[in-house]
Amino acid sequence: MLKELYLIPVVVYILSYFILLPREKKLYKLFIYLIYAGFICQSIIFFIFLGIKGLTVPVHIDRFVFFNAWILMFIVVLFSLFYKVEYILLYITPLVAVNLLIGFFVPHVHIKPVMLSTDKTILLTHIILILIGDSLFALAFIVSLIYIFQERKIKSKKNLKILGAKDVSIPEALHSGSGYNLELLDNINYQCLKIGFPFITIGIVMGIYLSSSLFKTFMIVKPIEIISLITWLIYAVLLHERVAKGLRGKKAAVFSVIGFLLILFSLSFSFYLFPVFHGLE
Amino acid sequence: MDILIIGLNHKSAEIEERETVSRKLSTFELRRSFASELLGLQDEVGRPLIKEIAVLTTCNRSEFIMDLPPWTYGKGGHIIKNCIAKYFFGDAAKENIFYMHLNEDAVRHLFSVASSLDSMIIGEPQILGQLKEAYNEACKLKTNGQFLNKLFHRAFNCAKMVRTETKIAASPVSVSYAAVELSKKIFNSLDEKKVLLLGVGEMGKLTVKHFIKYGVRNIYIVNRTKEKAHQFIEESFGVIEKKYLNVIDFSEYYKLLPQSDIVLCSTGSEDYVLKYADIVPVIKIRKQRPLFLIDISMPRNIDPEINKIPNVYLFDIDDIGKMIEDNMEIRKQEADAANKLVEAAAKEFMNWKESLNVVPVIISLRNKVKGILEIELSRYIGDKKEKDLIINSLTNKILHEPTMLIKKASANPEEISSIETIKALFNLNSEDLTETGKEKENEAVKKYIKLIK
């Protein structure tokens, strides 16, 4: 079963948040190290699964959710190390922990993708690409929310803390001031979009291919396809506006938030409401 | 001899109201004409209401520091306040935005202002310079007298003492520091950013220095007179700093706006230098890259509406000040220590002022002793020069202790009876002591001041 293993990183993550409670600046670094430790636990579990079954399409709901949580955390850790913005871990980790808990509590149900028998590699690539793309957009979503709140603070000139102030907020203290700025947040948002968009595009194309091979027609009108295309279109417009017209800042952040909400909607739509349309039995 | 301060600052008035006052006092000529108008105020019997006056104007405050003759006390102060409110707002109802401090309160207030304890940014260094400027102007206009002279010099001393004995000015928090911190909230790295400084001034200088310290390497300075900008650079910056500074022609700064990431505005202009319509196209050309505008001038030079444009962040002097006030706990602790110093200095000054009230007693006592010595010594010494020398020396020696006692008694109400004892001992009659004319009083005070000097 191995489901109990999911609890190890969850416990580490919860523990790390307890460290923040006394609001001692010295302990903030320890918080970051514990989050990384949690991610290492997740990775070890992931490789254990990989060792047991090899790289195959996850056929159990809990494995799927776990896989999703691992990819999301992997991408966030990469970004946090590359851009030196460890404070984003503060916001993403709860999402990951909730994902892991869902993975622990959902029954070990076997899901049967219909086309599993037909085109395994394309199905696996479709899943991986979409998950990477969605994780990037999830990161863009969180970063956009931070941007919107931070921008509002600066515009309204209220509750602005500068260094030397007694009660600097935790994310600012985590990053000792630098790095917690609008330009970088906007840049991360842009990078997520630039990298995530090709993943999502190829993922959707593969999805359409799989769907057409399943239903024997090319692009029959199905809710999942319509929502996916709307989402794709929103991100396409956003990318175009950014590249061509230099759209930045709050508008771009709001776009990202809307885009990700649509993704959440389409995922829940396709998995829970109309699983058949997504090729699930 | 009452000290009266009437004024308004960031605590008593809104920025728009301060701007109105600041505009009407913006030039030396305007200040001169208003000061002489105030000096011309008279009571019902035609006596002047104000003896001496100095006008202090800074970014955040405008104050009139006055010395009043004895008859102005009470009602006169309100007449002056009324007149000031009418002059600036055309409406006496606005007088509630002006505060009024009298005597000890006034001295304490002035000392706090000089020590930068009453400033929006506690501990900022510019206020002392501005106070000196106000004093120099009063000297130029000849509206100062021995009383204001003493008051201002004591204020300068007090400010110096506060600076050296507390840490109020030690931490680098100031408008310039806040400006850099704010830009770090907007921009990721300051190395590549371009800063445009409109106008030359002390605050602009400090902010530019801070930006250089934090890595900005492209700074453009614009001033209406280019020579003044060159002179400003020459006088204010070191050799390395000068490398990063460029002077731009005033007519060309519009072209530079789209390339600038941070714009600092500290011109003496009375109108908006940057308007809403100027910035809308700029931000389009910038492809929505963020633009940070800092307005450190009073009256404001950047239209506050600009803050509504997306990706443009405008902070004026009030916003920055409020932000610092909210943030700086350490400074507040130091301010408590500084307040105690100010309190002591104000008390000392008031003692000096009170001691002036006993000047007639001291003078008549000296005259009495001198008279006796004169009569007695004339019998034995013929040489006038030698005689005067002996008389003065003996008077000083004999009266040293009683004079000290009188001065001490004047500052302490419990010992005031000792003055009466001295009067009785030496039979100082009321004629000697009554101040019949203003001239007599002034003369006595001048003599006394010479004496204590």
XYZ file of C-alpha atoms in Angstrom:
734
model
C 0.000 0.000 0.000
C 2.750 2.405 1.006
C 0.182 5.190 1.442
C 1.393 5.825 5.002
C 4.659 7.083 3.534
C 2.863 10.253 2.352
C 2.513 11.280 5.975
C 6.278 11.645 6.477
C 6.679 14.799 4.340
C 3.342 16.107 5.667
C 4.623 15.807 9.242
C 7.880 17.552 8.267
C 5.972 20.387 6.594
C 3.625 20.855 9.567
C 6.618 20.830 11.905
C 8.325 23.513 9.857
C 5.324 25.832 10.276
C 5.448 25.367 14.039
C 8.955 26.790 13.921
C 7.547 30.067 12.590
C 5.116 30.487 15.465
C 7.477 32.217 17.937
C 8.377 34.646 15.091
C 12.067 34.398 15.910
C 14.138 35.609 12.994
C 16.919 33.155 13.792
C 14.611 30.203 13.209
C 13.487 31.291 9.741
C 16.458 29.623 8.071
C 15.637 26.394 9.877
C 12.131 26.616 8.440
C 13.534 26.720 4.914
C 15.844 23.750 5.598
C 12.922 21.729 6.966
C 10.857 22.456 3.868
C 13.744 21.231 1.710
C 13.978 18.168 3.963
C 10.272 17.552 3.370
C 10.829 17.768 -0.369
C 13.713 15.271 -0.119
C 11.367 12.872 1.729
C 8.809 13.314 -1.055
C 11.495 12.634 -3.669
C 12.687 9.486 -1.895
C 9.113 8.158 -1.819
C 8.754 9.063 -5.490
C 11.921 7.133 -6.371
C 10.760 4.189 -4.281
C 7.594 4.062 -6.405
C 9.688 4.482 -9.516
C 11.881 1.563 -8.416
C 8.871 -0.663 -7.782
C 6.849 -0.001 -10.886
C 9.104 1.934 -13.224
C 7.883 4.991 -15.113
C 4.304 4.040 -15.912
C 0.956 5.728 -16.046
C -0.317 6.002 -12.464
C -3.393 3.882 -12.223
C -4.412 4.731 -8.673
C -5.976 8.048 -7.680
C -3.663 8.468 -4.660
C -0.511 7.857 -6.728
C -1.713 10.389 -9.230
C -2.268 13.018 -6.559
C 1.127 12.215 -5.020
C 2.810 12.524 -8.403
C 1.117 15.898 -8.896
C 2.321 17.122 -5.473
C 5.875 16.003 -6.209
C 6.049 17.787 -9.576
C 4.604 20.969 -8.066
C 7.122 20.937 -5.219
C 9.968 20.082 -7.587
C 9.201 23.096 -9.759
C 8.776 25.444 -6.791
C 12.053 24.295 -5.232
C 13.815 24.838 -8.569
C 12.428 28.374 -8.849
C 13.149 29.206 -5.244
C 16.776 28.131 -5.651
C 17.251 29.786 -9.026
C 15.652 33.145 -8.205
C 16.565 32.995 -4.517
C 12.965 33.582 -3.525
C 12.559 31.136 -0.685
C 9.504 32.932 0.614
C 7.347 31.357 -2.114
C 7.823 28.041 -0.298
C 5.858 29.565 2.540
C 2.753 29.763 0.365
C 3.146 26.682 -1.864
C 4.003 24.125 0.817
C 0.491 24.118 2.336
C -0.914 23.315 -1.132
C 1.533 20.433 -1.469
C 0.751 19.193 2.047
C -2.991 19.271 1.313
C -2.359 17.319 -1.900
C -0.428 14.692 0.049
C -3.169 14.438 2.652
C -5.771 13.975 -0.099
C -3.519 11.261 -1.479
C -3.476 9.608 1.937
C -7.211 9.795 2.559
C -8.641 8.921 -0.881
C -9.391 5.233 -1.296
C -6.817 3.234 -3.198
C -9.156 3.130 -6.212
C -7.961 1.779 -9.491
C -8.677 4.168 -12.306
C -8.726 2.741 -15.771
C -7.759 5.057 -18.545
C -9.453 3.511 -21.556
C -6.571 4.096 -23.910
C -4.076 2.524 -21.550
C -4.073 -0.451 -23.808
C -3.605 1.576 -26.968
C -0.992 4.318 -26.605
C 0.874 4.161 -23.309
C 3.763 6.478 -24.144
C 1.604 9.272 -25.488
C -0.719 9.013 -22.498
C 2.200 9.177 -20.061
C 3.750 12.138 -21.899
C 0.335 13.858 -21.964
C 0.010 13.451 -18.202
C 3.567 14.589 -17.426
C 3.395 17.632 -19.720
C 0.026 18.758 -18.419
C 1.150 18.281 -14.810
C 4.358 20.281 -15.359
C 2.423 23.008 -17.166
C -0.257 23.132 -14.492
C 2.348 23.234 -11.708
C 4.059 26.150 -13.415
C 0.748 27.926 -13.701
C 0.023 27.129 -10.071
C 3.290 28.822 -9.169
C 2.369 31.753 -11.424
C -0.984 31.889 -9.639
C 0.591 32.080 -6.169
C 3.214 34.588 -7.313
C 0.460 36.680 -8.917
C -1.524 36.708 -5.709
C 1.553 37.863 -3.796
C 2.101 40.493 -6.489
C -1.472 41.776 -6.275
C -1.365 42.082 -2.486
C 2.099 43.624 -2.445
C 1.220 46.063 -5.213
C -1.890 47.119 -3.374
C 0.169 47.760 -0.279
C 2.592 49.961 -2.196
C -0.142 51.824 -4.067
C -2.183 52.490 -0.966
C 0.993 53.216 1.052
C -0.430 51.412 4.037
C 1.248 48.806 6.232
C 4.492 49.155 4.354
C 7.371 47.842 6.367
C 10.922 48.851 5.735
C 14.017 47.303 7.175
C 14.644 48.215 10.759
C 10.965 47.993 11.552
C 10.053 45.873 14.509
C 7.434 43.615 12.987
C 8.494 42.877 9.429
C 6.225 40.249 7.870
C 7.560 36.676 7.703
C 8.069 36.506 3.911
C 10.017 39.767 3.984
C 12.100 38.594 6.919
C 12.670 35.264 5.192
C 14.288 37.102 2.403
C 15.828 39.881 4.464
C 14.129 42.461 2.305
C 15.735 42.026 -1.094
C 14.039 39.783 -3.601
C 10.614 40.574 -2.246
C 9.856 43.048 -4.962
C 7.304 43.609 -7.696
C 9.731 43.390 -10.594
C 10.983 39.949 -9.607
C 7.497 38.655 -8.851
C 6.356 39.824 -12.284
C 9.408 38.256 -13.875
C 8.762 34.884 -12.200
C 5.172 35.090 -13.372
C 6.384 35.710 -16.925
C 8.927 32.857 -16.813
C 6.272 30.434 -15.541
C 4.043 31.457 -18.419
C 6.836 31.202 -21.011
C 7.931 27.755 -19.880
C 4.492 26.447 -18.940
C 2.731 27.441 -22.164
C 4.595 25.049 -24.541
C 4.093 22.203 -22.040
C 0.374 22.866 -21.834
C 0.093 23.308 -25.629
C 1.783 20.012 -26.461
C -0.102 18.334 -23.610
C -3.452 19.531 -24.968
C -2.532 18.518 -28.532
C -1.669 15.055 -27.248
C -4.927 14.992 -25.306
C -6.871 15.815 -28.463
C -4.978 13.124 -30.345
C -5.773 10.573 -27.616
C -9.380 11.697 -27.501
C -9.798 11.450 -31.264
C -8.245 7.990 -31.314
C -10.601 6.953 -28.512
C -13.799 8.395 -29.897
C -12.706 7.757 -33.492
C -13.462 11.335 -34.509
C -11.283 14.413 -34.545
C -12.425 17.034 -32.048
C -15.938 16.127 -31.168
C -17.418 18.818 -28.970
C -16.798 17.681 -25.434
C -16.872 19.914 -22.323
C -13.295 19.001 -21.377
C -11.975 20.104 -24.729
C -13.893 23.379 -24.684
C -12.659 24.307 -21.207
C -9.108 23.258 -22.047
C -9.160 25.372 -25.163
C -10.578 28.385 -23.336
C -7.816 28.058 -20.734
C -5.212 27.654 -23.442
C -6.604 30.703 -25.237
C -6.395 32.834 -22.101
C -2.760 31.902 -21.599
C -2.086 32.400 -25.315
C -3.577 35.904 -25.197
C -1.619 36.660 -22.028
C 1.626 35.477 -23.590
C 0.950 37.464 -26.741
C 0.162 40.625 -24.802
C 3.298 40.195 -22.736
C 5.602 39.607 -25.674
C 4.086 42.014 -28.156
C 2.607 44.800 -26.081
C 4.670 44.515 -22.929
C 1.739 43.783 -20.654
C 3.045 43.703 -17.115
C 2.201 44.096 -13.523
C -1.239 43.867 -12.043
C -3.153 43.110 -15.257
C -0.823 40.226 -16.085
C -1.163 38.954 -12.522
C -4.965 39.075 -12.683
C -4.847 37.191 -16.020
C -2.699 34.487 -14.417
C -5.089 34.151 -11.507
C -8.094 33.785 -13.825
C -6.221 31.303 -16.015
C -5.324 29.102 -13.096
C -8.840 29.180 -11.666
C -10.046 27.915 -15.050
C -7.454 25.128 -14.936
C -8.724 24.096 -11.501
C -12.247 24.186 -12.859
C -11.427 22.120 -15.946
C -9.500 19.537 -13.908
C -12.301 19.041 -11.396
C -14.784 19.101 -14.246
C -13.062 16.396 -16.203
C -12.140 14.171 -13.260
C -15.175 14.319 -11.057
C -18.128 15.371 -13.176
C -17.523 13.809 -16.573
C -14.783 11.229 -16.151
C -15.947 9.439 -19.254
C -15.152 12.351 -21.480
C -11.602 12.271 -20.145
C -11.228 8.694 -21.227
C -11.693 7.248 -17.776
C -13.964 4.325 -17.125
C 9.075 89.995 26.786
C 6.856 87.047 25.931
C 7.747 84.493 23.334
C 4.962 83.467 21.013
C 5.115 80.885 18.241
C 2.258 80.539 15.797
C 2.518 78.006 13.015
C 1.309 74.882 11.345
C 2.974 71.553 10.616
C 2.264 68.056 9.365
C 0.419 67.221 12.568
C -1.899 70.206 12.621
C -2.667 70.728 8.953
C -3.262 68.742 5.776
C -0.747 68.811 2.962
C -2.967 71.079 0.811
C -3.180 73.651 3.598
C 0.555 73.531 4.170
C 1.054 74.001 0.473
C -1.084 77.143 0.481
C 0.949 78.656 3.294
C 4.233 77.487 1.818
C 3.332 79.047 -1.548
C 2.611 82.415 0.024
C 5.936 82.351 1.838
C 7.999 80.854 -0.942
C 10.285 83.802 -1.667
C 12.332 86.100 0.507
C 10.315 89.059 -0.764
C 6.997 87.436 0.238
C 8.326 86.595 3.664
C 9.665 90.116 4.113
C 6.380 91.778 3.217
C 4.367 89.515 5.505
C 6.807 89.954 8.387
C 6.563 93.729 8.072
C 2.772 93.466 7.874
C 2.768 91.559 11.157
C 5.157 94.034 12.754
C 2.705 96.766 11.803
C -0.106 95.235 13.891
C -1.222 97.555 16.700
C -3.485 97.371 19.721
C -6.344 99.782 20.523
C -4.027 102.495 21.792
C -1.673 102.250 18.857
C 1.129 100.288 20.454
C 2.810 97.633 18.307
C 1.770 94.050 19.102
C 5.033 92.446 18.029
C 8.570 93.453 18.906
C 10.688 90.928 17.030
C 9.844 88.289 14.478
C 11.460 85.451 12.509
C 9.740 83.352 9.833
C 10.597 79.672 9.500
C 9.445 77.755 6.408
C 10.364 74.131 5.660
C 8.803 71.288 3.702
C 6.495 70.431 6.529
C 6.054 73.515 8.610
C 5.655 77.271 8.553
C 6.162 79.105 11.807
C 6.309 82.661 13.092
C 8.561 83.068 16.078
C 7.839 86.316 17.865
C 8.852 88.330 20.864
C 5.953 90.336 22.243
C 5.925 93.501 24.347
C 4.302 93.153 27.813
C 0.980 94.674 26.735
C 0.316 92.080 24.034
C -0.137 89.219 26.483
C -3.431 87.329 26.143
C -5.795 88.882 23.652
C -2.979 90.144 21.436
C -1.847 86.612 20.601
C -5.270 85.765 19.229
C -5.357 88.943 17.164
C -2.050 87.900 15.566
C -3.255 84.337 14.941
C -6.428 85.676 13.409
C -4.488 87.967 11.150
C -2.217 85.095 9.999
C -5.186 82.824 9.209
C -6.862 85.625 7.260
C -3.707 86.344 5.279
C -3.244 82.769 4.106
C -6.776 81.482 3.758
C -8.807 84.688 3.600
C -10.868 83.174 6.382
C -10.299 83.544 10.103
C -12.157 80.263 10.713
C -9.097 78.431 9.472
C -7.152 79.577 12.524
C -7.701 76.238 14.257
C -5.131 74.605 12.006
C -2.499 76.930 13.499
C -1.021 76.066 16.836
C 0.059 78.680 19.316
C 2.760 78.275 21.947
C 3.562 80.845 24.581
C 6.708 81.348 26.660
C 7.974 78.072 28.159
C 5.857 76.045 25.734
C 7.155 78.112 22.862
C 10.778 77.708 23.929
C 10.331 73.965 24.334
C 8.655 73.771 20.954
C 11.378 75.729 19.192
C 14.096 73.629 20.807
C 12.287 70.429 19.777
C 11.988 71.724 16.234
C 15.678 72.617 16.132
C 16.637 69.208 17.512
C 14.426 67.590 14.874
C 12.186 65.967 17.473
C 9.084 67.561 16.092
C 9.964 66.715 12.502
C 7.998 64.284 10.431
C 11.162 62.234 10.223
C 12.597 62.385 13.711
C 16.313 63.102 13.640
C 16.505 64.377 10.059
C 19.392 66.795 9.698
C 17.942 69.479 7.428
C 15.820 71.348 9.942
C 18.728 72.943 11.781
C 19.978 74.470 8.537
C 16.503 75.757 7.772
C 16.245 77.305 11.228
C 19.605 79.018 10.752
C 18.336 80.305 7.432
C 15.249 81.743 9.148
C 17.448 83.470 11.701
C 19.749 84.884 9.028
C 16.753 86.261 7.180
C 15.478 87.923 10.344
C 18.941 89.482 10.764
C 18.864 90.704 7.171
C 15.418 92.213 7.628
C 16.480 93.595 11.004
C 13.356 92.127 12.577
C 15.377 90.339 15.241
C 16.456 91.774 18.545
C 18.547 90.730 21.491
C 15.795 88.418 22.692
C 15.317 86.400 19.515
C 19.095 86.328 19.089
C 19.478 84.662 22.431
C 16.549 82.312 21.760
C 17.892 81.154 18.408
C 21.424 80.652 19.659
C 20.166 78.606 22.559
C 18.084 76.575 20.099
C 21.168 75.870 17.954
C 23.113 74.830 21.046
C 20.309 72.576 22.182
C 20.129 70.905 18.748
C 23.858 70.283 18.811
C 23.667 68.806 22.287
C 20.799 66.488 21.308
C 22.739 65.307 18.288
C 25.908 64.548 20.183
C 24.387 63.109 23.330
C 21.650 60.902 21.865
C 21.609 58.472 18.959
C 18.760 60.293 17.319
C 20.750 61.088 14.185
C 22.895 57.958 14.270
C 20.741 55.508 12.346
C 20.590 56.272 8.672
C 16.829 56.600 8.507
C 15.753 59.569 6.517
C 13.730 60.329 3.462
C 16.624 59.209 1.310
C 16.947 55.894 3.096
C 13.208 55.313 2.843
C 13.313 56.173 -0.872
C 15.963 53.519 -1.494
C 14.104 50.951 0.608
C 10.907 51.635 -1.295
C 12.597 51.287 -4.649
C 13.902 47.916 -3.492
C 10.296 46.871 -3.022
C 9.540 47.745 -6.613
C 12.744 46.898 -8.472
C 14.766 43.743 -8.283
C 18.173 45.282 -8.695
C 19.151 48.918 -8.685
C 22.379 48.449 -10.675
C 20.836 48.878 -14.093
C 18.273 51.462 -13.126
C 18.311 55.057 -14.229
C 17.579 57.823 -11.763
C 16.448 61.261 -12.840
C 16.785 64.094 -10.335
C 14.707 67.170 -11.073
C 15.966 70.195 -9.206
C 18.905 70.507 -6.884
C 18.585 70.596 -3.137
C 19.769 69.097 0.115
C 17.226 66.291 0.179
C 17.915 65.444 -3.456
C 21.633 65.316 -2.741
C 21.229 62.916 0.171
C 18.890 60.663 -1.788
C 21.212 60.525 -4.796
C 24.117 59.666 -2.493
C 22.053 56.843 -1.040
C 21.143 55.521 -4.462
C 24.801 55.497 -5.481
C 25.618 53.613 -2.296
C 23.061 50.977 -3.245
C 24.424 50.441 -6.711
C 22.742 52.939 -9.034
C 25.220 53.969 -11.706
C 23.159 56.161 -14.045
C 21.967 59.372 -12.513
C 20.791 62.344 -14.533
C 20.432 65.750 -12.958
C 18.196 68.410 -14.448
C 17.875 71.990 -13.319
C 16.475 75.107 -14.966
C 19.874 76.734 -14.811
C 22.433 74.238 -15.969
C 25.285 76.038 -14.234
C 23.594 75.582 -10.896
C 23.382 71.834 -11.541
C 27.102 71.733 -12.343
C 27.857 73.743 -9.241
C 25.653 71.424 -7.191
C 27.594 68.387 -8.396
C 30.912 70.111 -7.795
C 30.023 71.083 -4.233
C 28.073 68.073 -3.086
C 29.712 64.936 -4.447
C 33.011 63.113 -4.227
C 35.245 62.156 -7.158
C 33.846 58.624 -7.522
C 30.256 59.752 -7.159
C 30.726 62.355 -9.868
C 31.446 59.576 -12.374
C 27.860 58.414 -12.194
C 26.280 61.837 -12.515
C 25.280 63.523 -15.742
C 23.760 66.948 -16.210
C 20.937 67.186 -18.745
C 19.527 70.274 -20.372
C 16.183 71.264 -18.882
C 14.497 71.227 -22.276
C 15.504 67.618 -22.808
C 14.352 65.951 -19.643
C 11.057 64.913 -21.247
C 12.985 62.735 -23.646
C 14.720 61.077 -20.747
C 11.553 60.340 -18.777
C 10.654 57.088 -20.594
C 14.128 55.714 -19.921
C 14.167 56.649 -16.262
C 13.047 54.124 -13.687
C 13.180 56.380 -10.677
C 12.354 60.081 -10.777
C 13.189 62.285 -7.815
C 11.562 65.668 -7.809
C 12.738 68.473 -5.541
C 12.327 71.686 -7.477
C 11.196 74.973 -6.002
C 8.392 75.223 -8.535
C 5.029 76.347 -7.232
C 3.102 74.277 -9.735
C 3.134 70.651 -10.827
C 6.223 69.855 -12.865
C 4.928 66.392 -13.820
C 1.269 66.167 -14.687
C -1.039 63.211 -15.245
C -1.078 63.752 -18.999
C 2.756 63.733 -19.110
C 3.100 60.315 -17.534
C 0.385 58.382 -19.435
C 2.375 58.351 -22.731
C 5.622 57.772 -20.844
C 4.377 54.535 -19.310
C 3.197 53.368 -22.721
C 6.627 53.967 -24.218
C 8.121 52.147 -21.242
C 5.941 49.141 -22.132
C 4.465 49.196 -18.662
C 7.802 48.795 -16.923
C 7.318 50.169 -13.401
C 8.096 53.821 -12.766
C 8.848 55.059 -9.277
C 8.300 58.747 -8.582
C 9.426 60.441 -5.397
C 8.212 63.945 -4.719
C 10.271 65.550 -1.982
C 9.289 69.124 -2.689
C 6.866 71.443 -0.965
C 4.576 72.525 -2.543
C 4.288 69.223 -4.342
C 5.694 69.090 -7.852
C 4.091 65.861 -9.034
C 0.358 65.579 -9.565
C -0.937 63.095 -6.927
C -3.384 61.707 -9.510
C -0.405 60.068 -11.222
C -0.418 57.363 -8.542
C -3.605 56.018 -10.147
C -1.795 55.083 -13.364
C -0.996 51.344 -13.399
C 2.635 50.489 -12.772
C 3.422 54.006 -11.594
C 4.193 54.428 -7.916
C 4.217 57.924 -6.504
C 5.337 58.791 -2.998
C 5.355 62.316 -1.676
C 7.065 63.661 1.406
C 4.014 62.966 3.575
C 3.733 59.335 2.509
C 7.382 58.675 3.204
C 7.267 60.491 6.515
C 4.217 58.575 7.694
C 5.800 55.327 6.651
C 8.949 56.061 8.631
C 6.948 57.179 11.615
C 5.097 53.871 11.636
C 8.307 51.940 11.391
C 10.899 53.461 13.595
C 10.544 52.209 17.132
C 14.198 52.703 18.029
C 14.042 56.350 17.142
C 11.098 56.889 19.404
C 13.054 55.519 22.350
C 15.938 57.870 21.599
C 13.480 60.709 21.204
C 12.442 60.264 24.837
C 16.015 60.859 25.975
C 16.295 63.827 23.621
C 13.045 65.300 24.944
C 14.530 65.342 28.426
C 17.516 67.335 27.134
C 15.198 69.769 25.393
C 13.155 70.127 28.549
C 16.277 70.984 30.562
C 17.503 73.469 27.949
C 14.094 75.156 27.816
C 14.032 75.457 31.581
C 17.494 76.986 31.579
C 16.418 79.538 28.985
C 13.300 80.406 30.944
C 15.451 80.939 34.042
C 17.554 83.364 32.064
C 14.405 85.079 30.857
C 12.992 85.283 34.374
C 16.281 86.675 35.608
C 15.732 89.588 33.215
C 12.737 90.580 35.366
C 15.023 91.269 38.298
C 17.393 93.345 36.202
C 15.935 96.626 37.537
C 16.599 95.455 41.100
C 20.193 94.552 40.264
C 20.748 97.807 38.376
C 19.378 99.978 41.160
C 21.353 98.037 43.725
C 24.508 98.619 41.736
C 23.634 102.276 41.266
C 23.077 102.664 44.987
C 26.407 101.071 45.926
C 28.199 102.936 43.171
C 26.686 106.230 44.371
C 27.882 105.650 47.931
C 31.375 104.652 46.775
C 31.509 107.648 44.431
C 30.775 110.097 47.250
C 33.151 108.464 49.698
C 36.074 107.874 47.328
C 35.914 111.393 45.818
C 37.359 112.644 49.082
C 40.554 110.646 48.687
C 41.089 110.005 44.964
C 41.234 112.800 42.461
C 42.045 110.858 39.288
C 38.655 110.003 37.684
C 39.933 107.050 35.719
C 41.528 105.446 38.739
C 38.469 106.222 40.864
C 36.043 104.600 38.358
C 38.210 101.540 38.183
C 38.194 101.121 41.949
C 34.445 101.842 42.161
C 33.634 99.184 39.535
C 35.917 96.634 41.064
C 34.555 97.211 44.576
C 30.927 97.157 43.364
C 31.481 93.850 41.595
C 33.140 92.339 44.633
C 30.587 93.599 47.152
C 27.569 92.739 45.041
C 28.665 89.419 43.643
C 26.913 87.326 46.288
C 23.720 89.436 46.483
C 23.435 89.424 42.659
C 23.752 85.676 42.548
C 21.125 85.427 45.266
C 18.724 87.659 43.339
C 19.198 85.667 40.139
C 18.668 82.408 41.955
C 15.613 83.797 43.714
C 14.086 84.979 40.455
C 14.155 81.432 39.101
C 12.729 79.939 42.255
C 9.328 81.193 43.452
C 9.992 79.909 46.962
C 12.928 82.237 47.399
C 11.267 85.287 45.927
C 10.997 86.841 49.431
C 14.781 87.246 49.533
C 14.504 89.877 46.778
C 12.152 91.828 49.008
C 14.650 91.497 51.867
C 17.418 92.900 49.702
C 15.193 95.783 48.630
C 14.441 96.524 52.266
C 18.074 96.174 53.339
C 19.324 98.644 50.788
C 16.224 100.830 50.902
C 15.637 100.545 47.154
C 12.552 102.692 46.678
C 9.934 102.084 44.050
C 11.059 105.034 41.930
C 14.327 103.322 41.242
C 12.533 100.172 40.228
C 9.526 101.340 38.230
C 10.087 101.067 34.553
C 8.691 104.357 33.445
C 9.737 104.170 29.858
C 10.586 101.600 27.327
C 13.980 103.144 26.747
C 14.939 102.853 30.366
C 14.006 99.204 30.390
C 15.868 98.419 27.201
C 18.917 100.226 28.390
C 18.891 98.325 31.643
C 18.548 95.013 29.871
C 21.335 95.827 27.454
C 23.606 96.849 30.293
C 22.819 93.672 32.137
C 23.441 91.514 29.118
C 26.771 93.202 28.597
C 27.521 92.527 32.199
C 26.782 88.822 32.076
C 28.656 88.456 28.829
